[in-house]
Amino acid sequence: TVADLQGLKQGQLKLSVITTAKYVIPRLLGPFCQRYPGIDISLKVTNHEGLQERLNDNLDDLYILSQPPATPDVCCHEFLDNPLVVLAPINHPLASQKNIPIERLNGEPFIMREPGSGTRQAVQKMFEDRGVAVKVRLDLGSNEAIKQAIAGGLGISVLSRHVLTLDGWQHQLTILDVEGFPIPRQWYAIYPSGKQLSVVARTFFEYLLNEGKQAIENSTRLAQQQSE
Ligand code: PGA
């Protein structure tokens, strides 16, 4: 477009992000939009499978996910850690224990993300590799609902540590110190390698890679100070 040719930073940015990135990306967009008031954003939040479909259909400018697709034809840049942790209600019998052997989770009531979720895949792989059989009580397609279910005593779960960001859950949920956890993962920003990014998309991509981590830390610190 003409705006692209002139290098004007205005237009639309279409992003799609996996469910856990919604705890972080919207907070990054504030400072970004202040810097570039001409940029409008459309943000889609979905699970790993949904994101893969959007990528295949070339629906967005940039995609944020934690398992890079197996296909080689994407440009893929890591920008932040996204560890998976074991979450339990604060009064769980294992809450105060250190170095809990993973076998100890055998038979433990468990709340699992829905099929199509990248979190689910990673958790299932870990349990399979280690021969652990949890007792899945519930399949739930929402990190928020899983937090509620854990707090309500339905079981434990494994979710991204980012789902705990900013919201006072420390009074209801705790992270169990289980051997093999956290499962280390990262968030990646990706786009099809054949695709020429618009000026707007390139501007956001560079912002994310160069300043994303710092901007997230700043906004988390600010929110923590305000809640103290
Ligand atoms: P999911 O991905 O929503 O597909 O589970 C989240 C994540 O990988 O952090």
CSV table of C-alpha atoms and ligand atoms in Angstrom, one decimal:
chain,number,residue,atom,x,y,z
A,1,THR,CA,0.0,0.0,0.0
A,2,VAL,CA,1.0,3.6,-0.3
A,3,ALA,CA,1.4,3.9,3.4
A,4,ASP,CA,3.8,1.0,3.4
A,5,LEU,CA,5.8,2.6,0.6
A,6,GLN,CA,6.1,5.8,2.4
A,7,GLY,CA,7.1,4.0,5.6
A,8,LEU,CA,4.3,5.6,7.5
A,9,LYS,CA,3.6,3.7,10.7
A,10,GLN,CA,-0.1,3.5,10.3
A,11,GLY,CA,-2.6,0.8,9.4
A,12,GLN,CA,-3.9,-2.4,10.9
A,13,LEU,CA,-1.9,-5.0,12.7
A,14,LYS,CA,-3.5,-8.5,12.8
A,15,LEU,CA,-2.1,-10.7,15.6
A,16,SER,CA,-3.1,-14.1,16.8
A,17,VAL,CA,-1.8,-15.5,20.0
A,18,ILE,CA,-2.1,-18.7,22.1
A,19,THR,CA,-4.3,-18.6,25.2
A,20,THR,CA,-1.5,-17.9,27.7
A,21,ALA,CA,-0.1,-15.0,25.7
A,22,LYS,CA,-3.3,-13.1,26.4
A,23,TYR,CA,-1.9,-12.4,29.9
A,24,VAL,CA,1.0,-10.5,28.4
A,25,ILE,CA,0.5,-9.3,24.9
A,26,PRO,CA,-2.4,-6.9,25.6
A,27,ARG,CA,-0.2,-5.2,28.2
A,28,LEU,CA,2.5,-4.7,25.6
A,29,LEU,CA,0.1,-3.1,23.2
A,30,GLY,CA,-0.5,-0.1,25.5
A,31,PRO,CA,3.0,1.4,25.2
A,32,PHE,CA,3.2,0.3,21.6
A,33,CYS,CA,0.0,2.1,20.6
A,34,GLN,CA,1.0,5.2,22.5
A,35,ARG,CA,4.2,5.3,20.4
A,36,TYR,CA,2.3,4.6,17.2
A,37,PRO,CA,-1.1,6.1,17.5
A,38,GLY,CA,-1.9,5.4,13.8
A,39,ILE,CA,-1.8,1.7,14.3
A,40,ASP,CA,-5.0,-0.3,15.0
A,41,ILE,CA,-4.8,-3.8,16.2
A,42,SER,CA,-6.9,-6.8,15.9
A,43,LEU,CA,-6.0,-9.6,18.3
A,44,LYS,CA,-7.3,-13.1,18.2
A,45,VAL,CA,-6.8,-15.5,21.1
A,46,THR,CA,-7.0,-19.3,20.5
A,47,ASN,CA,-5.2,-22.5,21.3
A,48,HIS,CA,-2.3,-24.1,19.6
A,49,GLU,CA,-4.4,-26.0,17.0
A,50,GLY,CA,-6.5,-22.9,16.2
A,51,LEU,CA,-3.3,-20.9,15.7
A,52,GLN,CA,-1.8,-23.5,13.5
A,53,GLU,CA,-5.0,-23.3,11.3
A,54,ARG,CA,-4.9,-19.5,11.1
A,55,LEU,CA,-1.2,-19.7,10.1
A,56,ASN,CA,-2.0,-22.3,7.4
A,57,ASP,CA,-4.7,-20.0,6.1
A,58,ASN,CA,-2.5,-17.0,6.3
A,59,LEU,CA,-5.0,-14.9,8.2
A,60,ASP,CA,-2.8,-12.7,10.4
A,61,ASP,CA,0.4,-10.7,10.2
A,62,LEU,CA,2.1,-12.4,13.2
A,63,TYR,CA,1.5,-15.4,15.4
A,64,ILE,CA,2.6,-15.9,18.9
A,65,LEU,CA,2.9,-19.5,20.1
A,66,SER,CA,5.1,-21.8,22.2
A,67,GLN,CA,5.7,-24.7,19.8
A,68,PRO,CA,7.1,-23.6,16.5
A,69,PRO,CA,5.3,-25.5,13.7
A,70,ALA,CA,7.2,-28.4,12.3
A,71,THR,CA,7.3,-26.9,8.8
A,72,PRO,CA,10.5,-25.1,7.9
A,73,ASP,CA,8.9,-22.3,6.0
A,74,VAL,CA,8.3,-20.0,8.9
A,75,CYS,CA,10.5,-17.3,10.5
A,76,CYS,CA,10.5,-18.0,14.2
A,77,HIS,CA,11.9,-15.8,16.9
A,78,GLU,CA,11.9,-16.6,20.6
A,79,PHE,CA,11.1,-13.6,22.9
A,80,LEU,CA,10.1,-14.8,26.4
A,81,ASP,CA,10.2,-17.8,28.7
A,82,ASN,CA,6.8,-19.6,29.1
A,83,PRO,CA,7.4,-22.3,31.8
A,84,LEU,CA,4.7,-24.8,32.7
A,85,VAL,CA,4.2,-25.3,36.4
A,86,VAL,CA,2.2,-27.6,38.6
A,87,LEU,CA,-0.7,-25.7,40.2
A,88,ALA,CA,-2.5,-26.8,43.3
A,89,PRO,CA,-4.9,-25.2,45.9
A,90,ILE,CA,-3.0,-23.4,48.6
A,91,ASN,CA,-4.0,-26.0,51.2
A,92,HIS,CA,-2.9,-29.0,49.2
A,93,PRO,CA,-1.0,-31.7,51.2
A,94,LEU,CA,2.0,-31.4,49.0
A,95,ALA,CA,2.1,-27.6,49.1
A,96,SER,CA,4.9,-27.3,51.6
A,97,GLN,CA,7.1,-30.2,50.3
A,98,LYS,CA,10.3,-29.8,48.4
A,99,ASN,CA,11.5,-31.9,45.5
A,100,ILE,CA,8.3,-33.9,45.2
A,101,PRO,CA,9.0,-37.1,43.1
A,102,ILE,CA,7.0,-37.0,40.0
A,103,GLU,CA,5.6,-40.5,40.7
A,104,ARG,CA,3.8,-38.9,43.7
A,105,LEU,CA,1.3,-37.4,41.1
A,106,ASN,CA,0.1,-40.9,40.2
A,107,GLY,CA,-3.7,-41.1,40.8
A,108,GLU,CA,-3.8,-37.4,41.6
A,109,PRO,CA,-7.1,-35.7,40.5
A,110,PHE,CA,-6.2,-33.6,37.5
A,111,ILE,CA,-7.7,-30.9,35.4
A,112,MET,CA,-6.5,-31.1,31.8
A,113,ARG,CA,-6.7,-28.5,29.0
A,114,GLU,CA,-8.8,-29.4,25.9
A,115,PRO,CA,-7.6,-31.5,22.9
A,116,GLY,CA,-5.8,-29.1,20.5
A,117,SER,CA,-4.1,-27.3,23.4
A,118,GLY,CA,-0.3,-27.1,23.3
A,119,THR,CA,-0.2,-27.2,27.1
A,120,ARG,CA,-2.1,-30.4,27.0
A,121,GLN,CA,0.4,-31.9,24.6
A,122,ALA,CA,3.4,-30.9,26.6
A,123,VAL,CA,1.8,-32.2,29.9
A,124,GLN,CA,0.8,-35.5,28.3
A,125,LYS,CA,4.2,-36.1,26.9
A,126,MET,CA,5.9,-35.4,30.2
A,127,PHE,CA,3.5,-37.8,32.0
A,128,GLU,CA,3.9,-40.5,29.3
A,129,ASP,CA,7.7,-40.2,29.3
A,130,ARG,CA,7.8,-40.5,33.1
A,131,GLY,CA,5.1,-43.2,33.3
A,132,VAL,CA,2.8,-41.1,35.4
A,133,ALA,CA,-1.0,-41.6,35.3
A,134,VAL,CA,-3.0,-38.8,36.8
A,135,LYS,CA,-6.7,-39.1,37.2
A,136,VAL,CA,-8.2,-36.6,34.7
A,137,ARG,CA,-11.4,-35.4,36.3
A,138,LEU,CA,-12.2,-32.7,33.8
A,139,ASP,CA,-11.2,-31.4,30.4
A,140,LEU,CA,-11.4,-27.6,30.3
A,141,GLY,CA,-10.8,-25.2,27.4
A,142,SER,CA,-9.9,-22.2,29.5
A,143,ASN,CA,-6.9,-21.4,31.7
A,144,GLU,CA,-9.1,-19.1,33.9
A,145,ALA,CA,-11.7,-21.8,34.4
A,146,ILE,CA,-9.0,-24.3,35.3
A,147,LYS,CA,-7.7,-21.8,38.0
A,148,GLN,CA,-11.2,-21.6,39.4
A,149,ALA,CA,-11.5,-25.4,39.4
A,150,ILE,CA,-8.2,-25.9,41.2
A,151,ALA,CA,-9.1,-23.3,43.8
A,152,GLY,CA,-12.4,-25.0,44.2
A,153,GLY,CA,-10.7,-28.3,45.1
A,154,LEU,CA,-11.4,-30.3,41.9
A,155,GLY,CA,-7.7,-31.2,41.4
A,156,ILE,CA,-4.3,-30.0,40.4
A,157,SER,CA,-3.2,-28.9,36.9
A,158,VAL,CA,-0.2,-27.9,34.9
A,159,LEU,CA,-0.4,-24.5,33.2
A,160,SER,CA,1.8,-21.7,32.0
A,161,ARG,CA,3.2,-19.7,34.9
A,162,HIS,CA,2.0,-16.6,33.1
A,163,VAL,CA,-1.6,-17.4,34.0
A,164,LEU,CA,-0.7,-16.3,37.6
A,165,THR,CA,0.4,-12.9,36.5
A,166,LEU,CA,-1.1,-9.9,38.2
A,167,ASP,CA,-4.3,-11.2,39.7
A,168,GLY,CA,-3.9,-12.0,43.3
A,169,TRP,CA,-4.1,-15.8,42.9
A,170,GLN,CA,-1.3,-16.2,45.4
A,171,HIS,CA,-3.9,-16.4,48.1
A,172,GLN,CA,-5.7,-19.4,46.5
A,173,LEU,CA,-3.2,-21.3,44.3
A,174,THR,CA,0.3,-22.5,44.9
A,175,ILE,CA,3.1,-23.9,42.6
A,176,LEU,CA,4.1,-27.4,43.6
A,177,ASP,CA,7.8,-28.2,43.6
A,178,VAL,CA,7.6,-31.4,41.5
A,179,GLU,CA,10.7,-33.0,40.0
A,180,GLY,CA,10.9,-32.3,36.3
A,181,PHE,CA,9.0,-29.1,36.6
A,182,PRO,CA,8.8,-26.4,35.4
A,183,ILE,CA,8.7,-27.7,31.9
A,184,PRO,CA,10.8,-25.1,30.1
A,185,ARG,CA,9.1,-23.5,27.1
A,186,GLN,CA,9.3,-20.2,25.3
A,187,TRP,CA,7.0,-18.0,23.3
A,188,TYR,CA,7.9,-17.4,19.7
A,189,ALA,CA,6.8,-14.7,17.3
A,190,ILE,CA,6.5,-16.2,13.9
A,191,TYR,CA,5.3,-15.5,10.3
A,192,PRO,CA,5.5,-17.4,7.0
A,193,SER,CA,9.0,-16.9,5.7
A,194,GLY,CA,7.7,-16.1,2.2
A,195,LYS,CA,5.7,-13.3,3.4
A,196,GLN,CA,6.8,-9.7,3.2
A,197,LEU,CA,5.8,-8.1,6.5
A,198,SER,CA,4.0,-4.8,6.3
A,199,VAL,CA,5.7,-1.8,7.9
A,200,VAL,CA,3.3,-2.0,10.7
A,201,ALA,CA,3.9,-5.7,11.3
A,202,ARG,CA,7.6,-5.3,11.1
A,203,THR,CA,7.5,-2.4,13.6
A,204,PHE,CA,5.6,-4.6,16.1
A,205,PHE,CA,7.8,-7.6,15.5
A,206,GLU,CA,10.9,-5.5,16.3
A,207,TYR,CA,9.3,-3.9,19.3
A,208,LEU,CA,8.4,-7.4,20.6
A,209,LEU,CA,11.9,-8.8,20.1
A,210,ASN,CA,13.9,-5.7,21.3
A,211,GLU,CA,11.7,-4.3,24.0
A,212,GLY,CA,9.0,-6.9,24.8
A,213,LYS,CA,10.7,-8.5,27.8
A,214,GLN,CA,11.5,-5.2,29.4
A,215,ALA,CA,8.0,-3.8,28.7
A,216,ILE,CA,6.4,-6.8,30.4
A,217,GLU,CA,8.7,-6.6,33.4
A,218,ASN,CA,7.9,-2.9,33.8
A,219,SER,CA,4.2,-3.3,33.6
A,220,THR,CA,4.3,-6.3,36.0
A,221,ARG,CA,6.3,-4.3,38.5
A,222,LEU,CA,4.0,-1.3,38.2
A,223,ALA,CA,0.9,-3.5,38.8
A,224,GLN,CA,2.6,-5.1,41.8
A,225,GLN,CA,3.4,-1.7,43.3
A,226,GLN,CA,-0.1,-0.6,42.9
A,227,SER,CA,-1.5,-3.6,44.6
A,228,GLU,CA,0.7,-3.3,47.6
B,1,PGA,P1,-2.4,-23.6,24.5
B,1,PGA,O1,-1.0,-22.9,24.5
B,1,PGA,O2,-3.4,-22.6,24.7
B,1,PGA,O3,-2.6,-24.3,23.1
B,1,PGA,O4,-2.4,-24.7,25.6
B,1,PGA,C1,-0.6,-22.2,25.6
B,1,PGA,C2,0.9,-22.3,25.7
B,1,PGA,O5,1.5,-23.0,25.0
B,1,PGA,O6,1.4,-21.5,26.6
